[in-house]
Coordinates of C-alpha atoms in Angstrom, one line a residue:
M26 CA -13.4 27.5 -5.0
Q27 CA -13.0 30.5 -7.2
K28 CA -15.0 29.3 -10.1
T29 CA -17.7 26.7 -10.6
V30 CA -16.5 23.5 -12.1
N31 CA -18.5 20.3 -12.6
P32 CA -17.0 18.0 -10.0
W33 CA -17.3 15.0 -12.4
L34 CA -14.7 16.6 -14.6
I35 CA -12.4 16.9 -11.6
A36 CA -12.9 13.4 -10.1
P37 CA -11.3 11.3 -12.9
L38 CA -8.4 13.7 -13.2
V39 CA -7.3 13.5 -9.6
A40 CA -8.0 9.8 -9.5
L41 CA -5.7 9.2 -12.5
A42 CA -3.0 11.2 -10.8
A43 CA -3.2 9.1 -7.7
F44 CA -3.4 5.9 -9.8
M45 CA -0.2 6.9 -11.6
E46 CA 1.7 7.4 -8.4
V47 CA 0.4 4.3 -6.5
L48 CA 1.2 2.2 -9.5
D49 CA 4.9 3.1 -9.4
I50 CA 5.1 1.7 -5.9
S51 CA 4.7 -1.8 -7.2
I52 CA 5.3 -1.7 -10.9
A53 CA 9.1 -1.9 -10.6
N54 CA 9.1 -5.0 -8.3
V55 CA 9.1 -7.6 -11.0
S56 CA 11.7 -5.8 -13.1
L57 CA 14.6 -5.7 -10.6
Q58 CA 16.5 -8.6 -12.2
H59 CA 16.3 -7.0 -15.6
I60 CA 17.5 -3.7 -14.2
A61 CA 20.4 -5.4 -12.4
G62 CA 21.4 -7.2 -15.6
S63 CA 21.2 -4.1 -17.7
L64 CA 23.1 -1.8 -15.3
G65 CA 25.6 -4.4 -14.1
A66 CA 24.3 -4.3 -10.5
G67 CA 23.8 -7.0 -7.8
P68 CA 20.4 -8.0 -6.3
E69 CA 21.0 -6.3 -3.0
E70 CA 21.9 -3.0 -4.7
T71 CA 18.8 -3.0 -6.9
T72 CA 16.5 -3.2 -3.9
W73 CA 17.4 0.4 -3.3
I74 CA 15.4 1.2 -6.4
L75 CA 12.3 0.3 -4.3
T76 CA 13.6 1.5 -0.9
S77 CA 14.6 5.0 -2.1
Y78 CA 11.1 5.6 -3.5
L79 CA 9.4 4.3 -0.4
V80 CA 11.5 6.4 2.0
T81 CA 10.9 9.7 0.2
N82 CA 7.3 8.8 -0.4
A83 CA 6.8 8.2 3.4
I84 CA 8.3 11.6 4.1
A85 CA 6.1 13.4 1.5
L86 CA 2.8 11.9 2.5
P87 CA 2.1 13.4 5.9
I88 CA 3.5 16.9 5.1
A89 CA 1.4 17.2 1.8
G90 CA -1.5 18.8 3.6
W91 CA 0.7 21.6 5.1
L92 CA 2.4 22.2 1.7
S93 CA -1.0 22.4 0.0
D94 CA -2.0 25.1 2.4
Y95 CA 1.3 26.9 2.2
F96 CA 1.7 27.1 -1.6
G97 CA -2.0 26.8 -2.7
R98 CA -3.4 23.4 -3.3
T99 CA -3.8 23.5 -7.1
R100 CA -0.4 25.0 -7.7
F101 CA 1.2 22.5 -5.4
F102 CA -0.7 19.7 -7.1
I103 CA 0.5 20.8 -10.6
G104 CA 4.0 21.2 -9.3
S105 CA 3.9 17.6 -7.9
I106 CA 2.8 16.2 -11.2
I107 CA 5.5 18.1 -13.0
G108 CA 8.1 16.9 -10.6
F109 CA 6.9 13.3 -10.8
T110 CA 6.8 13.4 -14.6
L111 CA 10.3 14.8 -14.9
A112 CA 11.6 12.3 -12.4
S113 CA 10.0 9.4 -14.3
L114 CA 11.7 10.6 -17.5
A115 CA 15.0 10.8 -15.7
C116 CA 14.5 7.3 -14.3
G117 CA 13.8 5.9 -17.8
M118 CA 16.9 7.5 -19.2
A119 CA 19.2 6.8 -16.1
P120 CA 22.7 5.8 -17.3
G121 CA 23.6 3.9 -14.1
L122 CA 22.2 2.4 -10.9
E123 CA 23.3 5.3 -8.7
M124 CA 21.5 7.9 -10.8
L125 CA 18.4 5.7 -11.1
I126 CA 18.2 5.4 -7.3
I127 CA 18.5 9.2 -6.9
F128 CA 15.9 9.8 -9.5
R129 CA 13.6 7.3 -7.9
A130 CA 14.0 9.2 -4.6
V131 CA 13.0 12.4 -6.3
Q132 CA 10.0 10.6 -8.0
G133 CA 8.8 9.3 -4.6
L134 CA 9.2 12.7 -3.0
A135 CA 7.2 14.5 -5.8
G136 CA 4.6 11.8 -6.1
G137 CA 4.0 11.4 -2.4
A138 CA 1.6 14.4 -2.4
L139 CA -0.5 13.1 -5.3
Q140 CA -2.6 10.7 -3.2
P141 CA -3.6 13.0 -0.3
V142 CA -4.0 16.1 -2.5
S143 CA -6.3 14.2 -4.8
Q144 CA -8.4 13.0 -1.9
A145 CA -8.6 16.5 -0.4
I146 CA -9.7 18.0 -3.7
L147 CA -12.5 15.4 -3.9
A148 CA -13.5 16.1 -0.3
D149 CA -13.9 19.8 -1.1
S150 CA -15.6 19.3 -4.4
F151 CA -18.5 17.1 -3.1
P152 CA -20.7 17.6 -0.1
L153 CA -20.2 15.2 2.8
E154 CA -23.2 13.1 2.2
K155 CA -22.5 12.7 -1.5
R156 CA -18.8 11.8 -1.7
G157 CA -19.3 8.1 -2.1
M158 CA -19.0 7.9 -5.9
A159 CA -16.1 10.4 -5.9
F160 CA -14.2 8.4 -3.4
A161 CA -15.1 5.3 -5.4
M162 CA -13.0 6.7 -8.3
Y163 CA -10.2 7.5 -6.0
G164 CA -10.5 4.1 -4.3
I165 CA -10.2 2.3 -7.6
A166 CA -6.9 4.1 -8.1
V167 CA -5.2 3.5 -4.7
V168 CA -6.6 -0.1 -4.1
A169 CA -6.5 -1.6 -7.6
A170 CA -3.1 -0.1 -8.6
P171 CA -1.0 -2.3 -6.3
A172 CA -2.7 -5.4 -7.7
I173 CA -2.3 -4.4 -11.3
G174 CA 1.2 -3.1 -10.9
P175 CA 3.2 -6.3 -10.9
T176 CA 1.4 -7.7 -13.9
L177 CA 1.7 -4.5 -16.0
G178 CA 5.3 -4.1 -15.0
G179 CA 6.1 -7.7 -16.0
W180 CA 4.4 -7.3 -19.4
I181 CA 6.1 -4.0 -20.2
T182 CA 9.5 -5.4 -19.2
D183 CA 9.1 -8.5 -21.3
E184 CA 7.6 -6.9 -24.3
F185 CA 9.6 -3.6 -24.4
S186 CA 12.2 -2.7 -21.8
W187 CA 12.3 -2.0 -18.0
R188 CA 12.9 1.7 -18.9
W189 CA 9.3 1.9 -20.2
I190 CA 7.8 1.2 -16.7
F191 CA 9.0 4.7 -15.9
L192 CA 8.7 6.4 -19.4
I193 CA 5.1 5.4 -19.6
N194 CA 4.4 8.1 -16.9
V195 CA 5.6 10.9 -19.2
P196 CA 2.7 11.2 -21.7
V197 CA 0.2 10.6 -18.9
G198 CA 1.8 13.3 -16.8
I199 CA 1.8 15.8 -19.6
V200 CA -1.9 15.3 -20.4
L201 CA -2.7 15.5 -16.7
I202 CA -0.8 18.8 -16.3
M203 CA -2.8 20.4 -19.2
L204 CA -6.2 19.1 -18.0
V205 CA -5.6 20.1 -14.4
K206 CA -4.6 23.6 -15.4
R207 CA -7.7 23.8 -17.6
F208 CA -10.3 22.4 -15.1
L209 CA -9.0 22.9 -11.6
P210 CA -9.6 26.4 -10.1
D211 CA -6.5 28.1 -8.8
E212 CA -6.4 28.5 -5.1
P213 CA -4.4 31.0 -3.1
A214 CA -2.1 30.1 -0.3
N215 CA -3.9 29.4 3.0
H216 CA -1.6 30.1 5.9
D217 CA -1.3 32.9 8.4
G218 CA 2.2 33.9 7.4
S219 CA 3.9 32.6 10.5
K220 CA 7.4 31.4 10.4
V221 CA 7.9 28.0 8.8
D222 CA 8.9 25.3 11.4
Y223 CA 12.0 24.0 9.6
F224 CA 13.1 22.1 12.6
G225 CA 9.7 20.3 12.8
F226 CA 10.0 19.6 9.0
A227 CA 13.5 18.0 9.6
L228 CA 12.3 15.9 12.5
I229 CA 9.5 14.4 10.3
A230 CA 11.7 13.8 7.4
I231 CA 14.4 12.1 9.5
G232 CA 12.0 10.2 11.6
L233 CA 9.7 8.9 8.9
G234 CA 12.5 8.3 6.4
C235 CA 14.4 6.2 8.9
L236 CA 11.2 4.4 9.8
Q237 CA 10.6 3.4 6.2
W238 CA 14.2 2.4 5.8
M239 CA 14.0 0.3 8.9
L240 CA 10.8 -1.5 7.8
D241 CA 12.2 -2.1 4.3
T242 CA 15.5 -3.6 5.3
G243 CA 14.8 -5.0 8.8
Q244 CA 14.2 -8.6 7.7
R245 CA 17.2 -8.7 5.5
E246 CA 19.4 -7.4 8.3
D247 CA 17.8 -9.7 11.0
W248 CA 16.2 -6.8 12.7
F249 CA 17.6 -5.8 16.1
E250 CA 20.5 -8.2 15.7
S251 CA 21.9 -5.5 13.3
P252 CA 23.5 -2.4 14.7
Q253 CA 22.1 -0.5 11.7
I254 CA 18.5 -1.3 12.6
V255 CA 19.1 -0.5 16.2
A256 CA 20.5 2.9 15.2
L257 CA 17.6 3.6 12.9
A258 CA 15.1 2.6 15.6
V259 CA 16.7 5.1 18.1
I260 CA 16.6 7.9 15.5
V261 CA 13.0 7.2 14.7
V262 CA 11.9 7.2 18.4
V263 CA 13.9 10.4 19.2
A264 CA 12.9 12.3 16.1
L265 CA 9.1 11.5 16.2
L266 CA 8.7 11.9 20.0
T267 CA 10.5 15.3 19.8
Y268 CA 8.2 16.4 17.0
I269 CA 5.1 15.2 18.9
V270 CA 6.1 17.0 22.1
R271 CA 6.9 20.3 20.4
S272 CA 4.1 20.3 17.8
F273 CA 1.5 21.3 20.3
D274 CA 3.3 24.6 20.9
Q275 CA 3.6 25.5 17.2
K276 CA 1.1 27.9 15.7
N277 CA 1.3 26.3 12.2
P278 CA 2.6 22.7 12.7
I279 CA 3.7 20.8 9.7
V280 CA 1.4 17.9 10.7
D281 CA -1.5 18.9 12.9
L282 CA -1.8 16.1 15.5
T283 CA -4.7 17.8 17.2
L284 CA -7.0 16.4 14.5
Y285 CA -6.9 13.1 16.4
R286 CA -9.2 14.6 19.0
Y287 CA -12.1 14.1 16.5
P288 CA -13.3 10.5 17.2
N289 CA -14.3 9.6 13.7
F290 CA -11.0 10.8 12.2
A291 CA -9.0 8.9 14.9
M292 CA -11.0 5.7 14.4
A293 CA -10.8 6.0 10.6
N294 CA -7.1 6.2 10.8
V295 CA -6.9 3.0 12.8
I296 CA -9.1 1.2 10.2
M297 CA -7.1 2.7 7.3
F298 CA -3.8 1.5 8.9
M299 CA -5.2 -2.0 9.2
M300 CA -6.5 -2.0 5.7
G301 CA -3.1 -1.1 4.4
F302 CA -1.6 -3.8 6.6
V303 CA -3.9 -6.5 5.2
L304 CA -4.1 -5.2 1.6
F305 CA -0.3 -4.7 1.0
G306 CA 0.6 -7.6 3.2
S307 CA -1.6 -10.2 1.4
T308 CA -0.6 -8.7 -1.9
A309 CA 3.0 -9.4 -1.0
L310 CA 2.3 -12.9 0.4
L311 CA 0.4 -14.4 -2.5
P312 CA 2.9 -13.8 -5.3
L313 CA 5.7 -15.0 -3.0
L314 CA 3.8 -18.2 -2.2
M315 CA 3.1 -18.8 -5.9
Q316 CA 6.7 -18.1 -7.1
T317 CA 8.6 -19.9 -4.3
L318 CA 6.5 -22.9 -3.7
M319 CA 4.2 -23.3 -6.8
G320 CA 6.6 -22.6 -9.6
Y321 CA 4.8 -19.5 -11.0
S322 CA 6.6 -16.8 -12.9
A323 CA 6.3 -13.2 -11.7
F324 CA 4.0 -12.5 -14.7
D325 CA 1.8 -15.5 -14.0
A326 CA 1.6 -14.6 -10.4
G327 CA 0.5 -11.1 -11.4
L328 CA -2.2 -12.6 -13.6
V329 CA -3.6 -14.5 -10.6
L330 CA -3.8 -11.2 -8.7
S331 CA -5.3 -9.1 -11.5
P332 CA -8.9 -10.4 -11.3
G333 CA -8.9 -9.2 -7.7
G334 CA -8.0 -5.7 -8.9
F335 CA -10.8 -5.8 -11.5
A336 CA -13.3 -7.0 -8.8
I337 CA -12.5 -3.9 -6.8
M338 CA -12.9 -1.7 -9.8
F339 CA -16.3 -3.3 -10.4
M340 CA -17.5 -3.0 -6.8
M341 CA -16.3 0.5 -5.9
P342 CA -19.0 2.4 -7.9
I343 CA -21.7 0.1 -6.3
V344 CA -20.3 0.8 -2.8
G345 CA -20.1 4.5 -3.7
R346 CA -23.8 4.6 -4.4
L347 CA -24.6 2.8 -1.2
V348 CA -22.6 5.3 1.0
G349 CA -24.9 7.9 2.2
A350 CA -28.0 5.7 1.7
V351 CA -26.9 2.8 4.0
D352 CA -25.3 3.2 7.4
S353 CA -21.6 3.3 6.7
R354 CA -20.9 1.1 9.8
I355 CA -23.0 -1.7 8.2
L356 CA -20.9 -1.5 5.0
L357 CA -17.7 -1.6 7.1
M358 CA -18.9 -4.6 9.1
L359 CA -19.8 -6.4 5.9
G360 CA -16.4 -5.6 4.3
L361 CA -14.5 -6.7 7.4
S362 CA -16.5 -9.9 7.7
V363 CA -16.2 -10.9 4.0
S364 CA -12.5 -10.1 3.9
S365 CA -11.9 -12.0 7.2
L366 CA -13.7 -15.1 5.9
A367 CA -11.8 -14.9 2.6
L368 CA -8.4 -14.7 4.3
W369 CA -9.3 -17.6 6.5
N370 CA -10.2 -19.5 3.3
L371 CA -6.8 -18.7 1.9
G372 CA -5.4 -20.2 5.1
D373 CA -7.0 -23.5 4.3
L374 CA -5.5 -24.0 0.8
T375 CA -3.2 -26.8 -0.2
L376 CA -0.2 -26.9 -2.5
S377 CA -2.3 -28.6 -5.1
V378 CA -4.6 -25.6 -5.4
S379 CA -5.3 -24.6 -9.1
R380 CA -4.7 -21.2 -10.6
D381 CA -8.4 -20.5 -11.0
Q382 CA -9.0 -21.4 -7.3
L383 CA -6.3 -19.0 -6.2
A384 CA -7.7 -16.2 -8.4
L385 CA -11.2 -16.8 -7.1
A386 CA -9.9 -16.7 -3.5
R387 CA -8.2 -13.4 -4.2
V388 CA -11.4 -12.0 -5.8
W389 CA -13.4 -13.0 -2.7
Q390 CA -10.9 -11.1 -0.5
T391 CA -10.9 -8.0 -2.6
L392 CA -14.7 -7.9 -2.7
G393 CA -14.6 -7.3 1.0
L394 CA -11.9 -4.7 0.7
A395 CA -14.2 -2.7 -1.7
F396 CA -16.6 -2.2 1.2
L397 CA -13.9 -0.7 3.4
F398 CA -12.1 2.1 1.6
I399 CA -15.0 4.4 0.7
P400 CA -17.0 4.2 4.0
T401 CA -13.8 4.7 6.0
T402 CA -12.6 7.7 4.0
S403 CA -16.0 9.3 4.1
S404 CA -16.5 8.7 7.8
A405 CA -13.1 10.3 8.6
Y406 CA -14.5 13.8 7.6
V407 CA -17.6 13.6 9.9
G408 CA -17.1 16.4 12.4
L409 CA -14.0 17.9 10.9
P410 CA -13.9 21.5 9.9
T411 CA -13.5 22.0 6.1
S412 CA -10.2 23.9 6.7
A413 CA -8.7 20.6 7.9
N414 CA -9.4 18.6 4.7
N415 CA -5.9 18.9 3.3
Q416 CA -4.3 17.7 6.6
A417 CA -6.9 15.0 7.1
A418 CA -6.4 13.6 3.6
A419 CA -2.6 13.6 4.0
M420 CA -2.8 11.7 7.3
L421 CA -5.3 9.1 5.9
S422 CA -3.0 8.4 3.0
F423 CA 0.0 8.2 5.2
M424 CA -1.7 5.7 7.6
R425 CA -2.7 3.4 4.8
N426 CA 0.9 3.4 3.4
L427 CA 2.4 3.1 6.9
G428 CA 0.1 0.1 7.5
G429 CA 1.3 -1.5 4.3
G430 CA 5.0 -1.0 5.2
V431 CA 4.5 -2.4 8.7
G432 CA 2.4 -5.2 7.4
I433 CA 4.9 -6.4 4.8
A434 CA 7.8 -6.1 7.3
L435 CA 6.0 -8.0 10.1
L436 CA 4.6 -10.6 7.8
M437 CA 7.9 -11.4 6.2
T438 CA 9.5 -11.8 9.6
F439 CA 6.5 -13.9 10.9
L440 CA 6.8 -16.1 7.8
D441 CA 10.5 -16.9 8.3
R442 CA 10.3 -17.4 12.0
V443 CA 7.1 -19.6 11.9
A444 CA 8.6 -21.7 9.0
T445 CA 11.7 -22.4 11.1
V446 CA 9.5 -23.6 14.0
N447 CA 7.3 -25.6 11.7
R448 CA 10.3 -27.3 10.2
G449 CA 11.4 -28.4 13.7
H450 CA 8.0 -30.0 14.3
L451 CA 8.0 -31.8 11.0
V452 CA 11.6 -33.0 11.4
A453 CA 10.6 -34.5 14.7
N454 CA 8.1 -36.7 12.8
T455 CA 10.7 -38.1 10.4
S456 CA 11.9 -40.7 12.8
P457 CA 12.9 -44.1 11.4
V458 CA 10.4 -45.7 13.8
S459 CA 7.6 -43.9 12.0
E460 CA 5.9 -46.3 9.6
V461 CA 4.5 -43.4 7.4
W462 CA 7.9 -41.8 7.2
S463 CA 9.7 -45.1 6.4
Q464 CA 7.3 -45.9 3.6
H465 CA 7.7 -42.4 2.1
Y466 CA 11.5 -42.6 2.4
M467 CA 11.5 -45.9 0.6
Q468 CA 9.4 -44.4 -2.2
L469 CA 11.9 -41.6 -2.6
Q470 CA 14.7 -44.1 -2.8
Q471 CA 12.9 -45.9 -5.6
I472 CA 12.4 -42.6 -7.5
T473 CA 16.0 -41.3 -7.1
G474 CA 17.8 -44.6 -7.0
D475 CA 20.1 -43.2 -4.3
A476 CA 19.8 -43.0 -0.5
T477 CA 21.6 -39.7 -0.2
R478 CA 19.5 -38.1 -3.0
A479 CA 16.4 -39.4 -1.4
L480 CA 17.3 -37.8 1.9
M481 CA 18.0 -34.5 0.2
M482 CA 14.6 -34.6 -1.6
A483 CA 12.9 -35.4 1.7
N484 CA 14.7 -32.5 3.4
Q485 CA 13.5 -30.2 0.6
Q486 CA 9.9 -31.5 1.0
V487 CA 10.0 -30.8 4.7
A488 CA 11.3 -27.3 4.2
E489 CA 8.6 -26.6 1.6
Q490 CA 5.8 -27.9 3.8
A491 CA 7.1 -25.9 6.8
R492 CA 7.1 -22.7 4.7
F493 CA 3.7 -23.5 3.2
I494 CA 2.1 -23.9 6.6
A495 CA 3.7 -20.6 7.7
F496 CA 2.0 -18.9 4.7
M497 CA -1.3 -20.4 5.8
D498 CA -0.8 -19.2 9.4
S499 CA -0.1 -15.8 8.0
F500 CA -3.4 -15.6 6.1
K501 CA -5.3 -16.8 9.2
M502 CA -3.5 -14.2 11.4
L503 CA -4.7 -11.5 8.9
A504 CA -8.2 -12.9 9.1
I505 CA -8.2 -12.6 12.9
L506 CA -6.9 -9.0 12.8
F507 CA -9.8 -8.0 10.5
A508 CA -12.4 -9.8 12.7
L509 CA -11.1 -7.9 15.8
L510 CA -11.8 -4.6 14.1
I511 CA -15.6 -5.3 13.7
P512 CA -16.6 -4.1 17.2
L513 CA -14.5 -0.9 16.7
V514 CA -16.6 0.1 13.7
W515 CA -19.6 0.9 15.9
K516 CA -17.5 3.6 17.6
L517 CA -17.9 5.7 14.4
K518 CA -20.6 8.3 13.9
P519 CA -22.6 7.5 10.8
L520 CA -22.6 9.8 7.7
P521 CA -25.5 12.0 6.9
R522 CA -28.1 10.1 4.9
S523 CA -29.0 10.9 1.3
G524 CA -30.9 9.2 -1.5
V525 CA -29.0 6.6 -3.5
G526 CA -27.4 8.3 -6.5
A527 CA -24.4 10.1 -7.8
P528 CA -23.3 13.4 -6.4
Q529 CA -24.9 16.4 -8.1
G530 CA -22.4 19.1 -7.5
A531 CA -20.0 20.9 -5.2
H532 CA -20.7 22.8 -2.2

């Protein structure tokens, strides 16, 4: 860097930028009905408020490293914050749904770079063996924000207006721009002047944009029964395979796939993908379970998830101090084991579970996740040249988000398919010759006073039980996936050891 800056002035700034962006992925989820009513739109149309953001965000993430090198990282970082802030202002003032969707797409495109660039700045500001506490700040941002987002979004919408879930970014963005200009050293462009690979850029944008679109709408469209999903899948395969084949002949590729020849980086990407799969997947499952089967409001469901977010915030600094003093593979094994057991415990719940028990189960799960993010991120840079930090950070962020997108899509499909199978099994046990069923049916007749209404109530109970069992199977599947990762952890090379303590400066 061009001037010496205390890295502990830099760390909270970049962490706040990442937090602001990740928060906007989930903060709008609980406000869609309010937005639909305000703008006169239907439920299906308003889902594009989420989809447009996710699609452009998916495009921006992997190319952020190349853009940082091309324009100069600090200038690109400030430009991204300015773009995100202006897009947030436009979203909050949008006169109609069409304009809101367009502004959300711009917001996702501008904000997509904030995560990886923040991580790359931290990687360059702290020596390898002392990055634990710095990545702890960043980890709080990108892991806790999805848990806090629905609760915060629900509160802002109920107390003020849905427009403020976007407008709240404006003062934060302005302050960030001023502080980043003040404390972050300017960095020159870092490229060899070779011609920009516009065709490669287009292939990535089309391939990843269509992939995110497919993941987000696949379940609603019944996956490959839909011609739209089939067309999207073909475009994804052709575009990404074409990019992969030709990227190795490019002097300055948009996404440098040769980084995967470094074992630690490759394995860290696998773990990060699975962490996104489980974190975002379980964060989507729990509120859905509470709202559809337990009668919780969106805000109450968010309150149950929030203690898990605070548990991560509490544990991250502790784990940050342990990284570099304890073998990172031990920390990863501990995190995977705790999270796996916690997810299995979630799979043993009943519909009578209390709010406190649900919150405690979520806290248990997130305590394990706190031991995963920092060691994985730190281990990814072992063996990598410093010049690759921008690209590496972009790919790690992309893999976490891709894992989340794939996880949510597959889990929603798994949930519906397994619920259908479970319902068939349960219906098979509702035979009139079954003494248990006959007694239960008679009780329902006494409650309703009508045979037809009793049968309808029984049908509803069967459907609810079938879906609840599917939720439990989903949690146990996630537990098994995490347990299977434990042997792979030992393929990583450990970080250089240092004494327990906070980083002392930049290298």
